[in-house]
Amino acid sequence: MHLVCPAVLAALLFCTGLYGVLARRNAILVLMSVELMLNAVNLNLVAFDVWLRDTLHAGQALTLFVIAVAAAEIGIGLAIVLLVYRNRGTADVDRLRDLREDEPATPPADREEKAEAAA
């Protein structure tokens, strides 16, 4: 088996997934693009496992591990996206940049002094 065909296909899949991560704004499409990148890695692992004729089939075992991790990542990611959509009303990644808390206008020491002075 030639190694070039699966390697080129995996490179195309990975580049497509990378473009999806960088260009998409919908969080679900970003998760799907990450999944596409992981599948490209799986294709490389299996292709190199067959090419090297490994007796332990370590590439295929690692592929099963990557599939399990990807399934858990997608499950947790979709749960987070659904909660954000429920709270914010959008799954647009650009609009989710305001999730961080704003810094207080006055330092905590100044607030304590003002609270003591008021009491």
Coordinates of N, CA, C and O in Angstrom, one line a residue:
M1 N 0.8 -1.2 0.0 CA 0.0 0.0 0.0 C 0.9 1.2 0.0 O 1.8 1.4 0.8
H2 N 0.6 2.2 -0.9 CA 1.3 3.4 -0.9 C 0.9 4.3 0.2 O -0.3 4.4 0.6
L3 N 1.8 5.0 0.8 CA 1.5 5.9 1.9 C 1.1 7.3 1.5 O 0.5 8.0 2.2
V4 N 1.3 7.6 0.2 CA 1.0 8.9 -0.3 C -0.5 9.2 -0.3 O -0.9 10.3 0.1
C5 N -1.3 8.3 -0.8 CA -2.7 8.6 -0.9 C -3.4 8.9 0.4 O -4.1 9.9 0.5
P6 N -3.2 8.0 1.4 CA -3.9 8.4 2.7 C -3.3 9.7 3.4 O -4.0 10.4 4.0
A7 N -2.0 9.9 3.2 CA -1.3 11.1 3.8 C -1.9 12.3 3.1 O -2.1 13.3 3.8
V8 N -2.0 12.3 1.8 CA -2.6 13.5 1.1 C -4.0 13.7 1.5 O -4.4 14.9 1.7
L9 N -4.8 12.7 1.6 CA -6.2 12.8 2.0 C -6.3 13.3 3.4 O -7.1 14.2 3.7
A10 N -5.4 12.8 4.3 CA -5.5 13.3 5.7 C -5.0 14.8 5.7 O -5.6 15.6 6.5
A11 N -4.1 15.2 4.9 CA -3.7 16.6 4.9 C -4.8 17.5 4.4 O -5.0 18.6 5.0
L12 N -5.5 17.0 3.4 CA -6.7 17.8 2.9 C -7.8 17.9 3.9 O -8.4 19.0 4.1
L13 N -8.0 16.8 4.6 CA -9.1 16.8 5.7 C -8.6 17.7 6.8 O -9.5 18.5 7.3
F14 N -7.4 17.7 7.2 CA -6.9 18.5 8.3 C -7.0 20.0 7.9 O -7.4 20.8 8.7
C15 N -6.6 20.3 6.7 CA -6.6 21.7 6.2 C -8.0 22.2 6.1 O -8.3 23.4 6.5
T16 N -9.0 21.4 5.7 CA -10.4 21.7 5.7 C -10.9 22.0 7.1 O -11.6 23.0 7.3
G17 N -10.5 21.1 8.0 CA -10.9 21.3 9.4 C -10.3 22.6 10.0 O -11.0 23.3 10.7
L18 N -9.1 22.9 9.7 CA -8.4 24.1 10.2 C -9.1 25.3 9.6 O -9.3 26.3 10.4
Y19 N -9.4 25.3 8.4 CA -10.2 26.4 7.8 C -11.5 26.6 8.5 O -11.9 27.7 8.8
G20 N -12.2 25.5 8.8 CA -13.5 25.6 9.5 C -13.3 26.2 10.8 O -14.2 27.0 11.3
V21 N -12.3 25.8 11.5 CA -12.1 26.4 12.9 C -11.8 27.9 12.8 O -12.3 28.7 13.6
L22 N -11.0 28.3 11.9 CA -10.6 29.7 11.8 C -11.6 30.6 11.2 O -11.7 31.8 11.5
A23 N -12.4 30.1 10.3 CA -13.3 30.9 9.5 C -14.8 30.9 10.0 O -15.5 31.9 9.8
R24 N -15.2 29.9 10.7 CA -16.6 29.8 11.1 C -16.9 30.6 12.3 O -16.0 30.8 13.2
R25 N -18.1 31.0 12.4 CA -18.5 31.7 13.6 C -19.5 30.9 14.5 O -19.7 31.2 15.6
N26 N -20.1 29.9 13.9 CA -21.1 29.1 14.7 C -20.3 28.1 15.5 O -19.4 27.4 14.9
A27 N -20.6 28.0 16.7 CA -19.8 27.1 17.6 C -20.0 25.6 17.2 O -19.1 24.8 17.4
I28 N -21.2 25.2 16.8 CA -21.4 23.8 16.4 C -20.5 23.5 15.1 O -20.0 22.4 15.1
L29 N -20.4 24.4 14.2 CA -19.6 24.2 13.0 C -18.1 24.1 13.4 O -17.3 23.4 12.8
V30 N -17.7 24.9 14.4 CA -16.3 24.8 14.9 C -16.1 23.5 15.5 O -15.0 22.8 15.3
L31 N -17.0 22.9 16.3 CA -16.8 21.6 16.9 C -16.8 20.5 15.8 O -16.0 19.6 15.9
M32 N -17.6 20.7 14.7 CA -17.5 19.7 13.6 C -16.2 19.8 12.9 O -15.6 18.8 12.5
S33 N -15.6 21.0 12.8 CA -14.3 21.1 12.2 C -13.2 20.5 13.0 O -12.3 19.9 12.4
V34 N -13.3 20.6 14.3 CA -12.3 20.0 15.2 C -12.4 18.5 15.0 O -11.4 17.7 15.0
E35 N -13.6 18.0 14.9 CA -13.9 16.5 14.7 C -13.2 16.1 13.4 O -12.7 15.0 13.3
L36 N -13.4 16.9 12.3 CA -12.8 16.6 11.0 C -11.2 16.5 11.1 O -10.6 15.7 10.6
M37 N -10.7 17.4 11.9 CA -9.2 17.4 12.1 C -8.8 16.1 12.9 O -7.7 15.5 12.5
L38 N -9.6 15.7 13.9 CA -9.2 14.5 14.6 C -9.4 13.3 13.7 O -8.6 12.3 13.8
N39 N -10.3 13.3 12.8 CA -10.4 12.2 11.9 C -9.3 12.1 10.9 O -8.9 11.0 10.5
A40 N -8.7 13.3 10.5 CA -7.5 13.3 9.7 C -6.3 12.6 10.4 O -5.5 11.9 9.8
V41 N -6.2 12.9 11.7 CA -5.2 12.3 12.5 C -5.4 10.8 12.6 O -4.4 10.0 12.5
N42 N -6.6 10.4 12.8 CA -6.9 9.0 12.8 C -6.5 8.3 11.5 O -6.0 7.1 11.5
L43 N -6.8 8.9 10.4 CA -6.5 8.3 9.1 C -4.9 8.2 9.0 O -4.4 7.1 8.5
N44 N -4.2 9.1 9.5 CA -2.7 9.0 9.5 C -2.2 7.9 10.4 O -1.3 7.2 10.0
L45 N -2.8 7.8 11.5 CA -2.4 6.8 12.5 C -2.6 5.4 11.9 O -1.7 4.5 12.0
V46 N -3.8 5.1 11.3 CA -4.0 3.8 10.7 C -3.2 3.6 9.5 O -2.6 2.5 9.3
A47 N -3.0 4.6 8.6 CA -2.1 4.4 7.5 C -0.7 4.1 7.8 O -0.1 3.2 7.2
F48 N -0.1 4.8 8.8 CA 1.2 4.5 9.2 C 1.3 3.2 9.9 O 2.3 2.5 9.9
D49 N 0.3 2.8 10.6 CA 0.3 1.5 11.3 C 0.3 0.3 10.2 O 1.1 -0.6 10.4
V50 N -0.4 0.5 9.2 CA -0.4 -0.5 8.1 C 0.9 -0.5 7.3 O 1.5 -1.5 7.0
W51 N 1.4 0.7 7.1 CA 2.7 0.9 6.4 C 3.9 0.3 7.1 O 4.7 -0.3 6.5
L52 N 3.9 0.5 8.4 CA 5.0 0.0 9.2 C 4.8 -1.5 9.6 O 5.8 -2.1 10.1
R53 N 3.7 -2.1 9.3 CA 3.3 -3.5 9.7 C 3.7 -3.8 11.1 O 4.4 -4.7 11.5
D54 N 3.1 -3.0 12.0 CA 3.3 -3.1 13.4 C 2.6 -4.3 13.9 O 1.4 -4.5 13.7
T55 N 3.3 -5.2 14.7 CA 2.6 -6.4 15.2 C 1.7 -6.1 16.3 O 0.7 -6.9 16.6
L56 N 1.9 -5.0 17.0 CA 1.0 -4.7 18.2 C -0.2 -3.8 17.7 O -1.1 -3.6 18.5
H57 N -0.1 -3.3 16.5 CA -1.2 -2.5 16.0 C -1.4 -1.3 16.9 O -2.5 -0.9 17.3
A58 N -0.3 -0.6 17.3 CA -0.4 0.5 18.2 C -1.1 1.7 17.6 O -1.8 2.5 18.3
G59 N -1.0 1.9 16.3 CA -1.7 3.0 15.6 C -3.2 2.8 15.6 O -3.9 3.8 15.9
Q60 N -3.6 1.6 15.5 CA -5.1 1.4 15.5 C -5.6 1.5 17.0 O -6.7 2.0 17.2
A61 N -4.8 1.1 17.9 CA -5.2 1.2 19.3 C -5.3 2.7 19.7 O -6.2 3.1 20.4
L62 N -4.3 3.5 19.3 CA -4.3 4.9 19.5 C -5.5 5.6 18.8 O -6.1 6.5 19.4
T63 N -5.8 5.1 17.7 CA -7.0 5.6 16.9 C -8.3 5.4 17.7 O -9.1 6.3 17.8
L64 N -8.4 4.2 18.4 CA -9.6 4.0 19.2 C -9.6 5.0 20.4 O -10.7 5.4 20.8
F65 N -8.5 5.2 21.0 CA -8.4 6.2 22.1 C -8.8 7.6 21.6 O -9.5 8.3 22.3
V66 N -8.3 8.0 20.4 CA -8.6 9.3 19.9 C -10.1 9.4 19.6 O -10.7 10.5 19.9
I67 N -10.7 8.4 19.1 CA -12.2 8.4 18.9 C -13.0 8.5 20.2 O -13.9 9.3 20.2
A68 N -12.5 7.8 21.2 CA -13.2 8.0 22.5 C -13.1 9.4 23.1 O -14.0 10.0 23.6
V69 N -11.9 9.9 23.0 CA -11.7 11.3 23.5 C -12.5 12.3 22.6 O -13.1 13.3 23.2
A70 N -12.5 12.1 21.3 CA -13.3 13.0 20.5 C -14.8 12.9 20.8 O -15.5 13.9 20.8
A71 N -15.3 11.7 21.1 CA -16.7 11.6 21.4 C -17.0 12.3 22.7 O -18.1 13.0 22.9
A72 N -16.1 12.2 23.7 CA -16.3 12.9 25.0 C -16.2 14.4 24.8 O -17.0 15.2 25.3
E73 N -15.3 14.9 23.9 CA -15.1 16.3 23.6 C -16.4 16.9 22.9 O -16.8 18.0 23.3
I74 N -16.9 16.1 22.0 CA -18.1 16.6 21.3 C -19.3 16.6 22.3 O -20.1 17.6 22.2
G75 N -19.4 15.6 23.1 CA -20.6 15.7 24.1 C -20.5 16.8 25.0 O -21.5 17.5 25.2
I76 N -19.3 17.1 25.6 CA -19.2 18.2 26.5 C -19.3 19.5 25.8 O -19.9 20.5 26.2
G77 N -18.7 19.6 24.6 CA -18.8 20.8 23.8 C -20.2 21.2 23.4 O -20.6 22.3 23.5
L78 N -21.0 20.2 23.0 CA -22.4 20.4 22.7 C -23.2 20.9 23.9 O -24.1 21.7 23.8
A79 N -22.9 20.3 25.0 CA -23.6 20.7 26.2 C -23.3 22.1 26.6 O -24.2 22.9 26.9
I80 N -22.1 22.5 26.4 CA -21.7 23.9 26.7 C -22.4 24.9 25.7 O -22.9 25.9 26.0
V81 N -22.4 24.5 24.4 CA -23.0 25.3 23.4 C -24.5 25.5 23.6 O -25.1 26.5 23.5
L82 N -25.2 24.4 24.0 CA -26.6 24.5 24.3 C -26.9 25.4 25.5 O -27.8 26.1 25.5
L83 N -26.0 25.3 26.5 CA -26.2 26.2 27.7 C -26.0 27.6 27.3 O -26.7 28.5 27.8
V84 N -25.0 27.9 26.5 CA -24.7 29.3 26.1 C -25.8 29.8 25.2 O -26.3 30.9 25.4
Y85 N -26.3 28.9 24.3 CA -27.4 29.3 23.5 C -28.7 29.6 24.3 O -29.4 30.6 24.0
R86 N -28.9 28.8 25.3 CA -30.1 29.0 26.1 C -30.0 30.3 26.9 O -31.0 31.1 27.1
N87 N -28.8 30.7 27.4 CA -28.6 31.9 28.2 C -28.5 33.1 27.3 O -29.0 34.2 27.7
R88 N -27.8 33.0 26.2 CA -27.4 34.2 25.4 C -28.3 34.4 24.2 O -28.4 35.5 23.6
G89 N -28.9 33.3 23.7 CA -29.8 33.3 22.5 C -29.0 33.3 21.2 O -29.6 33.5 20.1
T90 N -27.7 33.0 21.2 CA -26.9 32.9 20.0 C -25.8 31.9 20.2 O -25.3 31.7 21.4
A91 N -25.4 31.2 19.1 CA -24.2 30.3 19.2 C -23.1 30.9 18.4 O -22.1 30.2 18.0
D92 N -23.1 32.2 18.1 CA -22.1 32.9 17.4 C -20.9 33.1 18.3 O -20.9 33.7 19.4
V93 N -19.7 32.6 17.8 CA -18.5 32.6 18.6 C -18.0 34.1 18.9 O -17.5 34.4 19.9
D94 N -18.2 34.9 17.9 CA -17.7 36.3 18.0 C -18.5 37.1 19.1 O -18.0 38.0 19.7
R95 N -19.8 36.7 19.3 CA -20.6 37.4 20.3 C -20.3 36.9 21.7 O -20.8 37.4 22.7
L96 N -19.6 35.8 21.8 CA -19.4 35.1 23.1 C -18.1 35.6 23.7 O -17.7 35.1 24.7
R97 N -17.5 36.6 23.2 CA -16.3 37.1 23.8 C -16.5 37.9 25.1 O -15.6 38.2 25.8
D98 N -17.8 38.3 25.3 CA -18.1 39.1 26.5 C -18.4 38.2 27.7 O -19.0 38.6 28.6
L99 N -17.9 36.9 27.7 CA -18.2 36.0 28.8 C -17.4 36.3 30.0 O -17.7 35.9 31.2
R100 N -16.2 37.0 29.9 CA -15.4 37.3 31.0 C -16.0 38.4 31.9 O -16.8 39.2 31.4
E101 N -15.7 38.3 33.1 CA -16.3 39.3 34.1 C -15.5 40.6 34.0 O -14.2 40.6 33.8
D102 N -16.1 41.7 34.1 CA -15.5 43.0 34.0 C -14.7 43.2 35.4 O -15.2 42.8 36.4
E103 N -13.6 43.9 35.3 CA -12.8 44.2 36.5 C -13.6 45.3 37.2 O -14.2 46.2 36.7
P104 N -13.6 45.2 38.6 CA -14.2 46.3 39.3 C -13.6 47.6 39.1 O -12.4 47.7 38.9
A105 N -14.4 48.7 39.2 CA -13.8 50.0 38.9 C -12.9 50.5 40.0 O -11.9 51.2 39.7
T106 N -13.1 50.1 41.2 CA -12.3 50.4 42.3 C -11.6 49.2 42.9 O -12.2 48.1 42.9
P107 N -10.4 49.3 43.4 CA -9.7 48.2 44.0 C -10.4 47.7 45.2 O -11.1 48.5 45.9
P108 N -10.3 46.4 45.6 CA -11.0 45.9 46.7 C -10.7 46.6 48.0 O -11.5 46.8 48.9
A109 N -9.4 47.1 48.2 CA -9.0 47.8 49.4 C -9.8 49.1 49.6 O -10.2 49.4 50.7
D110 N -10.0 49.8 48.5 CA -10.7 51.1 48.5 C -12.2 50.8 48.9 O -12.8 51.6 49.7
R111 N -12.8 49.7 48.4 CA -14.2 49.4 48.7 C -14.3 49.1 50.2 O -15.3 49.5 50.8
E112 N -13.4 48.4 50.8 CA -13.4 48.1 52.2 C -13.3 49.3 53.1 O -14.0 49.5 54.1
E113 N -12.4 50.2 52.7 CA -12.3 51.5 53.5 C -13.6 52.3 53.4 O -14.0 52.9 54.4
K114 N -14.2 52.3 52.2 CA -15.5 53.1 52.1 C -16.6 52.5 52.9 O -17.4 53.1 53.5
A115 N -16.6 51.1 52.9 CA -17.6 50.4 53.7 C -17.4 50.7 55.2 O -18.4 50.9 55.9
E116 N -16.2 50.7 55.7 CA -15.9 51.0 57.1 C -16.3 52.5 57.4 O -16.8 52.8 58.5
A117 N -16.0 53.4 56.5 CA -16.3 54.8 56.7 C -17.8 55.0 56.8 O -18.3 55.8 57.5
A118 N -18.5 54.3 56.0 CA -20.0 54.4 55.9 C -20.6 53.8 57.2 O -21.7 54.3 57.6
A119 N -20.0 52.9 57.8 CA -20.6 52.2 59.0 C -20.4 53.0 60.3 O -20.3 54.0 60.6

